[in-house]
Amino acid sequence: MDNSLESIGNEKRLRICVLGKTMVGKTCLINRFLNGKYQVEHDRTIEENYSKYLKIRKDDCMFEITDTGGLDEYLSSLDIWINNSDGFLLVYSINDKDSFDGIKMRYENILKYKKSKKFRALVVGNKTDLENGEEKEERKVNKEEVDKFCEENNLKCIEVSAKNNDNKDEINQIFMELGENVYDIKYSRRKGGRRFCCFC
């Protein structure tokens, strides 16, 4: 699927990779950002690439977003996805404990493959509608455990619902904030600072 717009100049490229277990809502989050819509049904993702032009720090930038497969059989592609990206959304579902364990493993792989290269990452918990909505499904991921992991790794976690999108700007802000952080490590004159993502 190609959501690219016609280039309006010598844009700067921000390569974002969305990682997480299958069925956590990675594609739904991307669709919310790109189209403002919630897509209920879609084919199982192996790898999809999207693009969107935006202004970051007053510059024309192209988001290049890689939507990755979440099944274990696709993990052999992790090194390629990671090495080709500058920023990462690590997505879990609040009703799937294994999905949170999966992002911890994927983050370890980012550290392994990136080594000394700078990158930015943000943890996103999806499907808060299952906890607060009519379905009343029990939360399986302990938020305190998430906060502990994020604090230890200098990451920020935001929990959202791609389905309900209660705060209509929140999902956009997630991608934009990550994009700004990636821009800063790639193109800003102030390239010092921490290697990992700090959104404080």
Short mmCIF file of C-alpha atoms in Angstrom, two decimals:
data_model
loop_
_atom_site.label_atom_id
_atom_site.label_comp_id
_atom_site.label_asym_id
_atom_site.label_seq_id
_atom_site.Cartn_x
_atom_site.Cartn_y
_atom_site.Cartn_z
CA MET A 1 0.00 0.00 0.00
CA ASP A 2 1.42 3.39 -1.01
CA ASN A 3 0.26 6.48 0.84
CA SER A 4 2.98 8.72 -0.54
CA LEU A 5 2.31 12.23 -1.72
CA GLU A 6 4.12 14.04 -4.51
CA SER A 7 7.42 15.39 -3.27
CA ILE A 8 7.48 19.13 -2.69
CA GLY A 9 11.26 19.55 -2.48
CA ASN A 10 14.46 17.97 -1.24
CA GLU A 11 12.82 16.24 1.68
CA LYS A 12 14.62 14.66 4.60
CA ARG A 13 13.83 10.98 5.18
CA LEU A 14 12.75 9.64 8.56
CA ARG A 15 12.71 5.84 8.62
CA ILE A 16 10.29 4.46 11.21
CA CYS A 17 9.74 0.76 11.96
CA VAL A 18 6.68 -0.53 13.83
CA LEU A 19 7.47 -3.73 15.74
CA GLY A 20 5.33 -6.05 17.85
CA LYS A 21 3.61 -9.39 18.06
CA THR A 22 0.90 -10.28 15.56
CA MET A 23 -2.62 -8.90 16.23
CA VAL A 24 -1.55 -6.11 18.60
CA GLY A 25 -2.83 -3.44 16.20
CA LYS A 26 0.31 -2.19 14.46
CA THR A 27 -1.42 -1.73 11.11
CA CYS A 28 -4.43 -0.09 12.78
CA LEU A 29 -2.17 2.49 14.46
CA ILE A 30 -0.46 3.24 11.16
CA ASN A 31 -3.81 3.63 9.37
CA ARG A 32 -4.99 6.04 12.07
CA PHE A 33 -1.89 8.14 11.50
CA LEU A 34 -1.96 8.04 7.70
CA ASN A 35 -5.70 8.15 7.01
CA GLY A 36 -7.44 8.97 10.29
CA LYS A 37 -9.45 5.76 9.91
CA TYR A 38 -9.82 2.49 11.80
CA GLN A 39 -9.59 -0.51 9.49
CA VAL A 40 -11.26 -3.54 11.04
CA GLU A 41 -10.18 -6.15 8.49
CA HIS A 42 -6.87 -6.37 6.69
CA ASP A 43 -4.57 -9.09 5.43
CA ARG A 44 -1.98 -10.46 7.82
CA THR A 45 1.14 -8.36 7.47
CA ILE A 46 4.48 -9.78 6.41
CA GLU A 47 6.00 -6.42 5.55
CA GLU A 48 4.33 -3.28 4.24
CA ASN A 49 5.92 0.06 3.50
CA TYR A 50 4.15 3.41 3.68
CA SER A 51 5.20 7.00 3.21
CA LYS A 52 3.82 10.40 4.09
CA TYR A 53 5.16 13.93 3.66
CA LEU A 54 5.09 16.20 6.69
CA LYS A 55 6.75 19.30 8.09
CA ILE A 56 9.22 18.59 10.90
CA ARG A 57 11.19 21.47 12.43
CA LYS A 58 10.08 23.59 9.42
CA ASP A 59 11.66 21.13 6.98
CA ASP A 60 9.95 18.97 4.38
CA CYS A 61 10.29 15.40 5.61
CA MET A 62 9.12 12.05 4.34
CA PHE A 63 8.08 9.47 6.89
CA GLU A 64 9.03 6.03 5.59
CA ILE A 65 7.10 3.60 7.78
CA THR A 66 7.73 -0.15 7.79
CA ASP A 67 4.86 -2.25 9.15
CA THR A 68 6.32 -5.60 10.17
CA GLY A 69 4.97 -9.11 10.58
CA GLY A 70 4.53 -10.22 14.16
CA LEU A 71 4.72 -13.99 13.82
CA ASP A 72 7.83 -15.80 15.05
CA GLU A 73 8.49 -17.05 11.53
CA TYR A 74 9.20 -13.46 10.46
CA LEU A 75 11.79 -12.81 13.19
CA SER A 76 14.57 -13.72 10.77
CA SER A 77 13.87 -10.37 9.10
CA LEU A 78 14.34 -8.40 12.32
CA ASP A 79 17.95 -7.50 11.60
CA ILE A 80 17.00 -6.05 8.20
CA TRP A 81 14.06 -4.07 9.59
CA ILE A 82 16.16 -2.72 12.45
CA ASN A 83 19.25 -1.84 10.43
CA ASN A 84 17.14 0.01 7.84
CA SER A 85 15.36 2.17 10.45
CA ASP A 86 16.17 5.17 12.64
CA GLY A 87 13.15 5.08 14.94
CA PHE A 88 10.91 2.38 16.39
CA LEU A 89 7.40 2.03 17.75
CA LEU A 90 7.30 -1.03 20.01
CA VAL A 91 3.63 -2.04 20.20
CA TYR A 92 1.94 -4.37 22.68
CA SER A 93 -1.71 -5.06 23.44
CA ILE A 94 -2.90 -4.49 27.02
CA ASN A 95 -4.82 -7.79 26.94
CA ASP A 96 -1.87 -9.93 25.80
CA LYS A 97 1.00 -10.47 28.25
CA ASP A 98 3.08 -12.28 25.64
CA SER A 99 2.94 -9.20 23.43
CA PHE A 100 4.67 -7.12 26.09
CA ASP A 101 7.32 -9.82 26.56
CA GLY A 102 7.72 -9.68 22.78
CA ILE A 103 8.58 -5.99 22.70
CA LYS A 104 11.22 -6.52 25.39
CA MET A 105 12.82 -9.14 23.13
CA ARG A 106 12.56 -6.85 20.11
CA TYR A 107 14.14 -3.99 22.04
CA GLU A 108 17.06 -6.24 22.97
CA ASN A 109 17.45 -6.95 19.26
CA ILE A 110 17.47 -3.24 18.46
CA LEU A 111 20.32 -2.77 20.93
CA LYS A 112 22.13 -5.76 19.44
CA TYR A 113 21.86 -4.72 15.80
CA LYS A 114 22.20 -0.96 16.24
CA LYS A 115 25.25 -1.27 18.50
CA SER A 116 26.75 2.24 18.65
CA LYS A 117 24.37 3.76 16.08
CA LYS A 118 21.89 6.31 17.40
CA PHE A 119 18.18 5.58 17.26
CA ARG A 120 14.93 6.55 18.97
CA ALA A 121 12.17 4.28 20.29
CA LEU A 122 8.76 4.63 21.90
CA VAL A 123 6.59 1.98 23.58
CA VAL A 124 2.89 1.98 22.68
CA GLY A 125 0.24 -0.03 24.50
CA ASN A 126 -2.80 -0.53 22.27
CA LYS A 127 -6.43 -1.63 22.81
CA THR A 128 -7.27 0.38 25.94
CA ASP A 129 -10.88 0.15 24.74
CA LEU A 130 -10.89 -3.46 25.99
CA GLU A 131 -10.28 -2.24 29.52
CA ASN A 132 -12.52 0.82 29.56
CA GLY A 133 -15.18 0.07 26.97
CA GLU A 134 -18.29 -2.06 26.82
CA GLU A 135 -16.41 -5.33 26.42
CA LYS A 136 -14.77 -4.96 29.88
CA GLU A 137 -12.00 -7.39 29.01
CA GLU A 138 -9.48 -7.79 31.79
CA ARG A 139 -6.09 -6.16 31.42
CA LYS A 140 -3.32 -8.76 31.18
CA VAL A 141 -0.31 -6.43 31.04
CA ASN A 142 0.69 -4.89 34.36
CA LYS A 143 1.27 -1.17 33.77
CA GLU A 144 3.77 -1.03 36.64
CA GLU A 145 5.89 -3.65 34.87
CA VAL A 146 5.73 -1.59 31.68
CA ASP A 147 6.72 1.58 33.55
CA LYS A 148 9.65 -0.25 35.19
CA PHE A 149 10.94 -1.53 31.85
CA CYS A 150 10.62 1.92 30.28
CA GLU A 151 12.31 3.65 33.19
CA GLU A 152 15.23 1.20 33.07
CA ASN A 153 15.69 1.85 29.35
CA ASN A 154 14.93 5.58 29.25
CA LEU A 155 11.79 5.04 27.16
CA LYS A 156 8.34 6.52 27.27
CA CYS A 157 5.13 4.47 27.10
CA ILE A 158 1.79 5.75 25.86
CA GLU A 159 -1.37 3.61 25.98
CA VAL A 160 -4.03 4.28 23.36
CA SER A 161 -6.93 2.76 21.47
CA ALA A 162 -6.55 2.68 17.70
CA LYS A 163 -10.20 1.60 17.60
CA ASN A 164 -11.80 4.36 19.66
CA ASN A 165 -9.05 6.98 19.27
CA ASP A 166 -10.49 8.80 22.30
CA ASN A 167 -7.90 11.56 22.21
CA LYS A 168 -8.07 12.23 18.48
CA ASP A 169 -4.62 13.83 18.27
CA GLU A 170 -2.79 11.34 20.49
CA ILE A 171 -1.85 8.78 17.83
CA ASN A 172 -0.71 11.55 15.49
CA GLN A 173 1.37 12.98 18.31
CA ILE A 174 3.04 9.59 18.89
CA PHE A 175 4.30 9.43 15.31
CA MET A 176 5.14 13.13 15.16
CA GLU A 177 7.09 13.08 18.40
CA LEU A 178 9.05 10.04 17.30
CA GLY A 179 9.64 11.73 13.94
CA GLU A 180 10.96 14.86 15.62
CA ASN A 181 13.34 12.79 17.72
CA VAL A 182 14.59 10.92 14.66
CA TYR A 183 14.99 14.23 12.83
CA ASP A 184 17.09 15.57 15.69
CA ILE A 185 19.57 12.69 15.64
CA LYS A 186 19.86 12.68 11.83
CA TYR A 187 19.68 16.31 10.80
CA SER A 188 19.91 18.65 13.75
CA ARG A 189 23.18 20.40 14.45
CA ARG A 190 22.71 19.36 18.07
CA LYS A 191 23.54 15.67 17.61
CA GLY A 192 24.87 15.01 21.08
CA GLY A 193 22.97 13.59 24.01
CA ARG A 194 21.59 10.22 24.87
CA ARG A 195 21.44 7.33 22.48
CA PHE A 196 18.03 6.15 23.53
CA CYS A 197 14.68 7.79 23.32
CA CYS A 198 13.96 10.38 25.98
CA PHE A 199 10.63 12.17 25.66
CA CYS A 200 10.79 13.95 29.00
#
